[in-house]
Amino acid sequence: MELSDGVVTLRPWLKDDAGFMAEAFADPAILRFNGALDRLGRPSPVSLGDAEAIIDGWAADWRAFDAGGGRSPVVFAIVDAKTRELAGCCGMDDWSKADVVQFGYWLAPAARGHGYATRAAILMTRWLFELGAARAFVTIVTDNEASIAVARRAGFQYEGTMRDHGVWQGQRCDVMWFAALPHEWPLR
Ligand SMILES: CC(C)(COP(=O)(O)OP(=O)(O)OC[C@H]1O[C@@H](n2cnc3c(N)ncnc32)[C@H](O)[C@@H]1OP(=O)(O)O)[C@@H](O)C(=O)NCCC(=O)NCCS
């Protein structure tokens, strides 16, 4: 399964991508905004072995997606459409019973500043609506300006801020909610 706009391609993660993932999670911004946090908001580094296990889990998610009629969460790698070089990740966190889908994204530091994340978010959203999602949303910590800009460029509407919804290094933080609905999404 691949999605592409000719510049960026989304494809399932491969076991060989584990080194790229482990290196990406050495980036403080990826750890901060995409890492698995404990209850005090402390992230854990991702080792090569962790990355391989995560990718194995995502392969199982793809099998469940295929078996279940395409309404369960799956995760893509973002690659350059021409060179196939790895750039980052765009994946669903949840597909609810009410067909509401949450997804997220990150780019390795070297891949930022070219519009890849915005293209990936647009490809993902278009595909979600084709699959029958009734609503797609992303949640973003209020000080993550780069991600807020991605959500806005991808045609998502700001819906509000959940105060103290997140925790980072022992401090509560506010989280913004951005969503797109199929009938009003401007980029459909
Ligand atoms: C959030 C994140 C993915 C945004 O990455 P990004 O590279 O800024 O976003 P895009 O790929 O959409 O690129 C947009 C930038 O490329 C520039 N750009 C250059 N060429 C472009 C092109 N052809 N098309 C679109 N944008 C282009 C844009 O001007 C913009 O730069 P600016 O912010 O300086 O104006 C990245 O900062 C990241 O991975 N952060 C850490 C993890 C994270 O926060 N994840 C999100 C959790 S909610």
PDB file of C-alpha atoms and ligand atoms in Angstrom:
ATOM      1  CA  MET A   1       0.000   0.000   0.000  1.00  0.00           C
ATOM      2  CA  GLU A   2       1.497   3.342  -1.064  1.00  0.00           C
ATOM      3  CA  LEU A   3       0.198   6.891  -1.292  1.00  0.00           C
ATOM      4  CA  SER A   4       2.094   9.455  -3.357  1.00  0.00           C
ATOM      5  CA  ASP A   5       1.792  12.940  -4.812  1.00  0.00           C
ATOM      6  CA  GLY A   6       4.935  12.605  -6.929  1.00  0.00           C
ATOM      7  CA  VAL A   7       7.115  14.424  -4.368  1.00  0.00           C
ATOM      8  CA  VAL A   8       6.434  12.438  -1.213  1.00  0.00           C
ATOM      9  CA  THR A   9       5.460   8.781  -0.924  1.00  0.00           C
ATOM     10  CA  LEU A  10       3.932   7.101   2.109  1.00  0.00           C
ATOM     11  CA  ARG A  11       4.734   3.386   2.379  1.00  0.00           C
ATOM     12  CA  PRO A  12       4.676   0.822   5.211  1.00  0.00           C
ATOM     13  CA  TRP A  13       7.761   0.638   7.436  1.00  0.00           C
ATOM     14  CA  LEU A  14      10.346  -2.081   6.710  1.00  0.00           C
ATOM     15  CA  LYS A  15      12.596  -3.870   9.197  1.00  0.00           C
ATOM     16  CA  ASP A  16      15.605  -2.206   7.512  1.00  0.00           C
ATOM     17  CA  ASP A  17      14.222   1.215   8.532  1.00  0.00           C
ATOM     18  CA  ALA A  18      14.914   0.516  12.233  1.00  0.00           C
ATOM     19  CA  GLY A  19      18.281   2.324  12.233  1.00  0.00           C
ATOM     20  CA  PHE A  20      16.680   5.430  10.751  1.00  0.00           C
ATOM     21  CA  MET A  21      13.951   5.365  13.409  1.00  0.00           C
ATOM     22  CA  ALA A  22      16.347   4.885  16.322  1.00  0.00           C
ATOM     23  CA  GLU A  23      18.490   7.774  15.067  1.00  0.00           C
ATOM     24  CA  ALA A  24      15.432  10.008  14.575  1.00  0.00           C
ATOM     25  CA  PHE A  25      14.394   9.428  18.198  1.00  0.00           C
ATOM     26  CA  ALA A  26      17.736  10.856  19.308  1.00  0.00           C
ATOM     27  CA  ASP A  27      16.331  14.208  18.122  1.00  0.00           C
ATOM     28  CA  PRO A  28      15.024  16.131  21.160  1.00  0.00           C
ATOM     29  CA  ALA A  29      11.987  17.508  19.283  1.00  0.00           C
ATOM     30  CA  ILE A  30      10.860  14.030  18.151  1.00  0.00           C
ATOM     31  CA  LEU A  31      11.345  12.662  21.666  1.00  0.00           C
ATOM     32  CA  ARG A  32       9.467  15.644  23.070  1.00  0.00           C
ATOM     33  CA  PHE A  33       6.483  15.595  20.719  1.00  0.00           C
ATOM     34  CA  ASN A  34       6.258  11.960  19.525  1.00  0.00           C
ATOM     35  CA  GLY A  35       8.006   9.940  22.223  1.00  0.00           C
ATOM     36  CA  ALA A  36       6.275   7.563  24.596  1.00  0.00           C
ATOM     37  CA  LEU A  37       6.163   9.507  27.866  1.00  0.00           C
ATOM     38  CA  ASP A  38       5.763   8.147  31.373  1.00  0.00           C
ATOM     39  CA  ARG A  39       3.279   9.701  33.808  1.00  0.00           C
ATOM     40  CA  LEU A  40       5.704  12.487  34.664  1.00  0.00           C
ATOM     41  CA  GLY A  41       6.272  13.253  30.986  1.00  0.00           C
ATOM     42  CA  ARG A  42       9.705  11.692  30.723  1.00  0.00           C
ATOM     43  CA  PRO A  43      10.540  10.139  27.347  1.00  0.00           C
ATOM     44  CA  SER A  44      12.492   6.917  26.818  1.00  0.00           C
ATOM     45  CA  PRO A  45      15.130   6.658  24.110  1.00  0.00           C
ATOM     46  CA  VAL A  46      14.373   4.221  21.267  1.00  0.00           C
ATOM     47  CA  SER A  47      17.125   1.611  20.756  1.00  0.00           C
ATOM     48  CA  LEU A  48      17.648  -0.297  17.520  1.00  0.00           C
ATOM     49  CA  GLY A  49      15.941  -3.307  19.130  1.00  0.00           C
ATOM     50  CA  ASP A  50      13.008  -1.130  20.238  1.00  0.00           C
ATOM     51  CA  ALA A  51      12.670   0.236  16.706  1.00  0.00           C
ATOM     52  CA  GLU A  52      12.642  -3.286  15.233  1.00  0.00           C
ATOM     53  CA  ALA A  53       9.922  -4.313  17.694  1.00  0.00           C
ATOM     54  CA  ILE A  54       7.878  -1.193  16.889  1.00  0.00           C
ATOM     55  CA  ILE A  55       8.146  -1.920  13.151  1.00  0.00           C
ATOM     56  CA  ASP A  56       7.098  -5.556  13.767  1.00  0.00           C
ATOM     57  CA  GLY A  57       4.041  -4.250  15.618  1.00  0.00           C
ATOM     58  CA  TRP A  58       3.201  -1.930  12.738  1.00  0.00           C
ATOM     59  CA  ALA A  59       3.463  -4.855  10.268  1.00  0.00           C
ATOM     60  CA  ALA A  60       0.880  -6.664  12.421  1.00  0.00           C
ATOM     61  CA  ASP A  61      -1.308  -3.528  12.289  1.00  0.00           C
ATOM     62  CA  TRP A  62      -1.180  -3.648   8.482  1.00  0.00           C
ATOM     63  CA  ARG A  63      -2.298  -7.287   8.523  1.00  0.00           C
ATOM     64  CA  ALA A  64      -5.197  -6.373  10.834  1.00  0.00           C
ATOM     65  CA  PHE A  65      -6.066  -3.448   8.540  1.00  0.00           C
ATOM     66  CA  ASP A  66      -6.194  -5.756   5.493  1.00  0.00           C
ATOM     67  CA  ALA A  67      -8.199  -8.403   7.360  1.00  0.00           C
ATOM     68  CA  GLY A  68     -10.584  -5.932   8.961  1.00  0.00           C
ATOM     69  CA  GLY A  69     -11.758  -4.008   5.943  1.00  0.00           C
ATOM     70  CA  GLY A  70      -9.472  -0.999   6.277  1.00  0.00           C
ATOM     71  CA  ARG A  71     -10.790   0.713   9.393  1.00  0.00           C
ATOM     72  CA  SER A  72      -7.994   0.307  11.921  1.00  0.00           C
ATOM     73  CA  PRO A  73      -4.841   2.328  12.628  1.00  0.00           C
ATOM     74  CA  VAL A  74      -1.745   1.928  10.425  1.00  0.00           C
ATOM     75  CA  VAL A  75       1.553   3.802  10.207  1.00  0.00           C
ATOM     76  CA  PHE A  76       3.492   4.901   7.119  1.00  0.00           C
ATOM     77  CA  ALA A  77       7.091   5.888   6.545  1.00  0.00           C
ATOM     78  CA  ILE A  78       7.461   9.166   4.624  1.00  0.00           C
ATOM     79  CA  VAL A  79       9.994   8.800   1.796  1.00  0.00           C
ATOM     80  CA  ASP A  80      11.139  11.009  -1.067  1.00  0.00           C
ATOM     81  CA  ALA A  81       9.045   9.888  -4.056  1.00  0.00           C
ATOM     82  CA  LYS A  82      11.990   9.920  -6.462  1.00  0.00           C
ATOM     83  CA  THR A  83      15.003   8.818  -4.382  1.00  0.00           C
ATOM     84  CA  ARG A  84      13.003   6.691  -1.872  1.00  0.00           C
ATOM     85  CA  GLU A  85      15.162   8.222   0.866  1.00  0.00           C
ATOM     86  CA  LEU A  86      13.529   8.030   4.301  1.00  0.00           C
ATOM     87  CA  ALA A  87      12.242  11.344   5.641  1.00  0.00           C
ATOM     88  CA  GLY A  88       9.927  10.551   8.560  1.00  0.00           C
ATOM     89  CA  CYS A  89       6.724   9.022   9.812  1.00  0.00           C
ATOM     90  CA  CYS A  90       2.989   9.652   9.365  1.00  0.00           C
ATOM     91  CA  GLY A  91       0.693   7.312  11.198  1.00  0.00           C
ATOM     92  CA  MET A  92      -2.688   6.861  12.786  1.00  0.00           C
ATOM     93  CA  ASP A  93      -2.922   6.648  16.570  1.00  0.00           C
ATOM     94  CA  ASP A  94      -6.531   5.528  16.625  1.00  0.00           C
ATOM     95  CA  TRP A  95      -9.549   4.723  14.451  1.00  0.00           C
ATOM     96  CA  SER A  96     -12.603   4.945  16.715  1.00  0.00           C
ATOM     97  CA  LYS A  97     -15.901   3.054  16.478  1.00  0.00           C
ATOM     98  CA  ALA A  98     -17.430   6.339  15.310  1.00  0.00           C
ATOM     99  CA  ASP A  99     -14.901   6.500  12.419  1.00  0.00           C
ATOM    100  CA  VAL A 100     -12.933   9.352  14.001  1.00  0.00           C
ATOM    101  CA  VAL A 101      -9.227   9.069  13.257  1.00  0.00           C
ATOM    102  CA  GLN A 102      -6.293  10.628  15.082  1.00  0.00           C
ATOM    103  CA  PHE A 103      -2.946  10.720  13.362  1.00  0.00           C
ATOM    104  CA  GLY A 104       0.488  12.270  13.844  1.00  0.00           C
ATOM    105  CA  TYR A 105       3.771  12.861  12.037  1.00  0.00           C
ATOM    106  CA  TRP A 106       7.447  13.595  12.470  1.00  0.00           C
ATOM    107  CA  LEU A 107      10.378  14.300  10.155  1.00  0.00           C
ATOM    108  CA  ALA A 108      14.032  13.553  10.757  1.00  0.00           C
ATOM    109  CA  PRO A 109      15.841  16.895  11.227  1.00  0.00           C
ATOM    110  CA  ALA A 110      17.531  16.686   7.789  1.00  0.00           C
ATOM    111  CA  ALA A 111      14.153  16.306   6.032  1.00  0.00           C
ATOM    112  CA  ARG A 112      12.533  19.431   7.507  1.00  0.00           C
ATOM    113  CA  GLY A 113      11.904  22.648   5.605  1.00  0.00           C
ATOM    114  CA  HIS A 114      10.764  21.139   2.291  1.00  0.00           C
ATOM    115  CA  GLY A 115       7.037  20.735   2.846  1.00  0.00           C
ATOM    116  CA  TYR A 116       7.214  16.932   3.273  1.00  0.00           C
ATOM    117  CA  ALA A 117       5.154  16.848   6.481  1.00  0.00           C
ATOM    118  CA  THR A 118       2.386  18.980   4.996  1.00  0.00           C
ATOM    119  CA  ARG A 119       2.279  16.783   1.884  1.00  0.00           C
ATOM    120  CA  ALA A 120       2.188  13.661   4.062  1.00  0.00           C
ATOM    121  CA  ALA A 121      -0.669  15.061   6.184  1.00  0.00           C
ATOM    122  CA  ILE A 122      -2.645  15.914   3.041  1.00  0.00           C
ATOM    123  CA  LEU A 123      -2.062  12.457   1.510  1.00  0.00           C
ATOM    124  CA  MET A 124      -3.079  10.798   4.776  1.00  0.00           C
ATOM    125  CA  THR A 125      -6.217  12.923   5.178  1.00  0.00           C
ATOM    126  CA  ARG A 126      -7.397  12.380   1.587  1.00  0.00           C
ATOM    127  CA  TRP A 127      -6.918   8.636   1.984  1.00  0.00           C
ATOM    128  CA  LEU A 128      -8.736   8.581   5.348  1.00  0.00           C
ATOM    129  CA  PHE A 129     -11.749  10.273   3.807  1.00  0.00           C
ATOM    130  CA  GLU A 130     -11.698   7.831   0.878  1.00  0.00           C
ATOM    131  CA  LEU A 131     -11.687   4.979   3.414  1.00  0.00           C
ATOM    132  CA  GLY A 132     -14.725   6.447   5.156  1.00  0.00           C
ATOM    133  CA  ALA A 133     -13.340   8.435   8.080  1.00  0.00           C
ATOM    134  CA  ALA A 134     -15.936  10.947   9.318  1.00  0.00           C
ATOM    135  CA  ARG A 135     -13.359  13.169  10.980  1.00  0.00           C
ATOM    136  CA  ALA A 136      -9.560  13.375  11.120  1.00  0.00           C
ATOM    137  CA  PHE A 137      -7.726  15.204  13.880  1.00  0.00           C
ATOM    138  CA  VAL A 138      -4.296  15.960  15.249  1.00  0.00           C
ATOM    139  CA  THR A 139      -3.393  17.158  18.730  1.00  0.00           C
ATOM    140  CA  ILE A 140      -0.438  19.505  19.158  1.00  0.00           C
ATOM    141  CA  VAL A 141       1.287  20.863  22.255  1.00  0.00           C
ATOM    142  CA  THR A 142       0.804  24.639  22.181  1.00  0.00           C
ATOM    143  CA  ASP A 143       4.504  25.493  21.851  1.00  0.00           C
ATOM    144  CA  ASN A 144       5.009  23.247  18.800  1.00  0.00           C
ATOM    145  CA  GLU A 145       4.812  26.012  16.200  1.00  0.00           C
ATOM    146  CA  ALA A 146       6.233  23.901  13.348  1.00  0.00           C
ATOM    147  CA  SER A 147       3.497  21.308  13.787  1.00  0.00           C
ATOM    148  CA  ILE A 148       0.741  23.919  14.139  1.00  0.00           C
ATOM    149  CA  ALA A 149       1.914  25.348  10.793  1.00  0.00           C
ATOM    150  CA  VAL A 150       1.700  21.870   9.211  1.00  0.00           C
ATOM    151  CA  ALA A 151      -1.884  21.392  10.450  1.00  0.00           C
ATOM    152  CA  ARG A 152      -2.947  24.803   9.139  1.00  0.00           C
ATOM    153  CA  ARG A 153      -1.249  24.306   5.747  1.00  0.00           C
ATOM    154  CA  ALA A 154      -2.923  20.891   5.470  1.00  0.00           C
ATOM    155  CA  GLY A 155      -6.337  22.554   5.789  1.00  0.00           C
ATOM    156  CA  PHE A 156      -7.108  21.576   9.370  1.00  0.00           C
ATOM    157  CA  GLN A 157      -9.266  23.825  11.498  1.00  0.00           C
ATOM    158  CA  TYR A 158      -8.291  24.854  15.020  1.00  0.00           C
ATOM    159  CA  GLU A 159     -11.058  23.739  17.390  1.00  0.00           C
ATOM    160  CA  GLY A 160      -9.750  24.669  20.797  1.00  0.00           C
ATOM    161  CA  THR A 161      -7.157  24.081  23.483  1.00  0.00           C
ATOM    162  CA  MET A 162      -7.308  21.410  26.158  1.00  0.00           C
ATOM    163  CA  ARG A 163      -5.733  22.988  29.206  1.00  0.00           C
ATOM    164  CA  ASP A 164      -3.223  20.859  31.137  1.00  0.00           C
ATOM    165  CA  HIS A 165      -3.953  17.913  28.837  1.00  0.00           C
ATOM    166  CA  GLY A 166      -0.302  16.864  28.495  1.00  0.00           C
ATOM    167  CA  VAL A 167       2.682  16.506  30.764  1.00  0.00           C
ATOM    168  CA  TRP A 168       6.329  17.167  30.001  1.00  0.00           C
ATOM    169  CA  GLN A 169       9.122  16.737  32.543  1.00  0.00           C
ATOM    170  CA  GLY A 170       6.712  17.107  35.454  1.00  0.00           C
ATOM    171  CA  GLN A 171       4.976  20.220  34.097  1.00  0.00           C
ATOM    172  CA  ARG A 172       1.434  20.156  32.740  1.00  0.00           C
ATOM    173  CA  CYS A 173       1.045  21.605  29.239  1.00  0.00           C
ATOM    174  CA  ASP A 174      -1.814  22.734  27.040  1.00  0.00           C
ATOM    175  CA  VAL A 175      -2.703  20.790  23.899  1.00  0.00           C
ATOM    176  CA  MET A 176      -4.382  22.217  20.797  1.00  0.00           C
ATOM    177  CA  TRP A 177      -6.911  20.310  18.738  1.00  0.00           C
ATOM    178  CA  PHE A 178      -7.031  20.603  14.916  1.00  0.00           C
ATOM    179  CA  ALA A 179      -9.545  18.699  12.776  1.00  0.00           C
ATOM    180  CA  ALA A 180     -10.769  18.214   9.223  1.00  0.00           C
ATOM    181  CA  LEU A 181     -14.202  16.999   8.126  1.00  0.00           C
ATOM    182  CA  PRO A 182     -14.650  15.422   4.690  1.00  0.00           C
ATOM    183  CA  HIS A 183     -17.451  17.714   3.503  1.00  0.00           C
ATOM    184  CA  GLU A 184     -15.604  20.932   4.371  1.00  0.00           C
ATOM    185  CA  TRP A 185     -11.915  20.004   3.950  1.00  0.00           C
ATOM    186  CA  PRO A 186     -10.611  22.555   1.414  1.00  0.00           C
ATOM    187  CA  LEU A 187      -7.958  20.229  -0.082  1.00  0.00           C
ATOM    188  CA  ARG A 188     -10.211  17.300  -0.916  1.00  0.00           C
TER     189      ARG A 188
HETATM  190  C1  LIG B   1       6.468  19.168  12.928  1.00  0.00           C
HETATM  191  C2  LIG B   1       7.440  18.913  11.780  1.00  0.00           C
HETATM  192  C3  LIG B   1       7.065  17.593  11.102  1.00  0.00           C
HETATM  193  C4  LIG B   1       7.319  20.059  10.775  1.00  0.00           C
HETATM  194  O1  LIG B   1       8.319  19.915   9.791  1.00  0.00           O
HETATM  195  P1  LIG B   1       8.507  21.072   8.689  1.00  0.00           P
HETATM  196  O2  LIG B   1       9.602  20.649   7.787  1.00  0.00           O
HETATM  197  O3  LIG B   1       8.557  22.395   9.339  1.00  0.00           O
HETATM  198  O4  LIG B   1       7.108  21.014   7.894  1.00  0.00           O
HETATM  199  P2  LIG B   1       6.922  20.768   6.334  1.00  0.00           P
HETATM  200  O5  LIG B   1       7.624  19.516   5.959  1.00  0.00           O
HETATM  201  O6  LIG B   1       5.502  20.912   6.026  1.00  0.00           O
HETATM  202  O7  LIG B   1       7.785  21.943   5.705  1.00  0.00           O
HETATM  203  C5  LIG B   1       7.368  23.277   5.847  1.00  0.00           C
HETATM  204  C6  LIG B   1       8.566  24.187   5.775  1.00  0.00           C
HETATM  205  O8  LIG B   1       9.250  23.942   4.555  1.00  0.00           O
HETATM  206  C7  LIG B   1       9.263  25.156   3.771  1.00  0.00           C
HETATM  207  N1  LIG B   1       9.218  24.740   2.359  1.00  0.00           N
HETATM  208  C8  LIG B   1      10.281  24.782   1.527  1.00  0.00           C
HETATM  209  N2  LIG B   1       9.925  24.297   0.339  1.00  0.00           N
HETATM  210  C9  LIG B   1       8.622  23.975   0.401  1.00  0.00           C
HETATM  211  C10 LIG B   1       7.695  23.448  -0.535  1.00  0.00           C
HETATM  212  N3  LIG B   1       8.049  23.151  -1.792  1.00  0.00           N
HETATM  213  N4  LIG B   1       6.418  23.240  -0.135  1.00  0.00           N
HETATM  214  C11 LIG B   1       6.036  23.530   1.119  1.00  0.00           C
HETATM  215  N5  LIG B   1       6.886  24.039   2.066  1.00  0.00           N
HETATM  216  C12 LIG B   1       8.164  24.246   1.694  1.00  0.00           C
HETATM  217  C13 LIG B   1       8.095  25.935   4.296  1.00  0.00           C
HETATM  218  O9  LIG B   1       8.250  27.321   4.041  1.00  0.00           O
HETATM  219  C14 LIG B   1       8.179  25.641   5.768  1.00  0.00           C
HETATM  220  O10 LIG B   1       9.250  26.320   6.352  1.00  0.00           O
HETATM  221  P3  LIG B   1       8.982  27.476   7.461  1.00  0.00           P
HETATM  222  O11 LIG B   1       8.351  26.805   8.634  1.00  0.00           O
HETATM  223  O12 LIG B   1      10.355  27.966   7.740  1.00  0.00           O
HETATM  224  O13 LIG B   1       8.070  28.438   6.794  1.00  0.00           O
HETATM  225  C15 LIG B   1       8.913  18.836  12.285  1.00  0.00           C
HETATM  226  O14 LIG B   1       9.280  20.093  12.816  1.00  0.00           O
HETATM  227  C16 LIG B   1       9.143  17.751  13.321  1.00  0.00           C
HETATM  228  O15 LIG B   1       9.291  16.575  12.966  1.00  0.00           O
HETATM  229  N6  LIG B   1       9.162  18.142  14.620  1.00  0.00           N
HETATM  230  C17 LIG B   1       9.416  17.214  15.701  1.00  0.00           C
HETATM  231  C18 LIG B   1       8.290  16.211  15.870  1.00  0.00           C
HETATM  232  C19 LIG B   1       6.931  16.869  15.934  1.00  0.00           C
HETATM  233  O16 LIG B   1       6.767  17.949  16.430  1.00  0.00           O
HETATM  234  N7  LIG B   1       5.895  16.155  15.418  1.00  0.00           N
HETATM  235  C20 LIG B   1       4.541  16.647  15.430  1.00  0.00           C
HETATM  236  C21 LIG B   1       3.856  16.265  16.703  1.00  0.00           C
HETATM  237  S1  LIG B   1       2.233  17.002  16.821  1.00  0.00           S
END
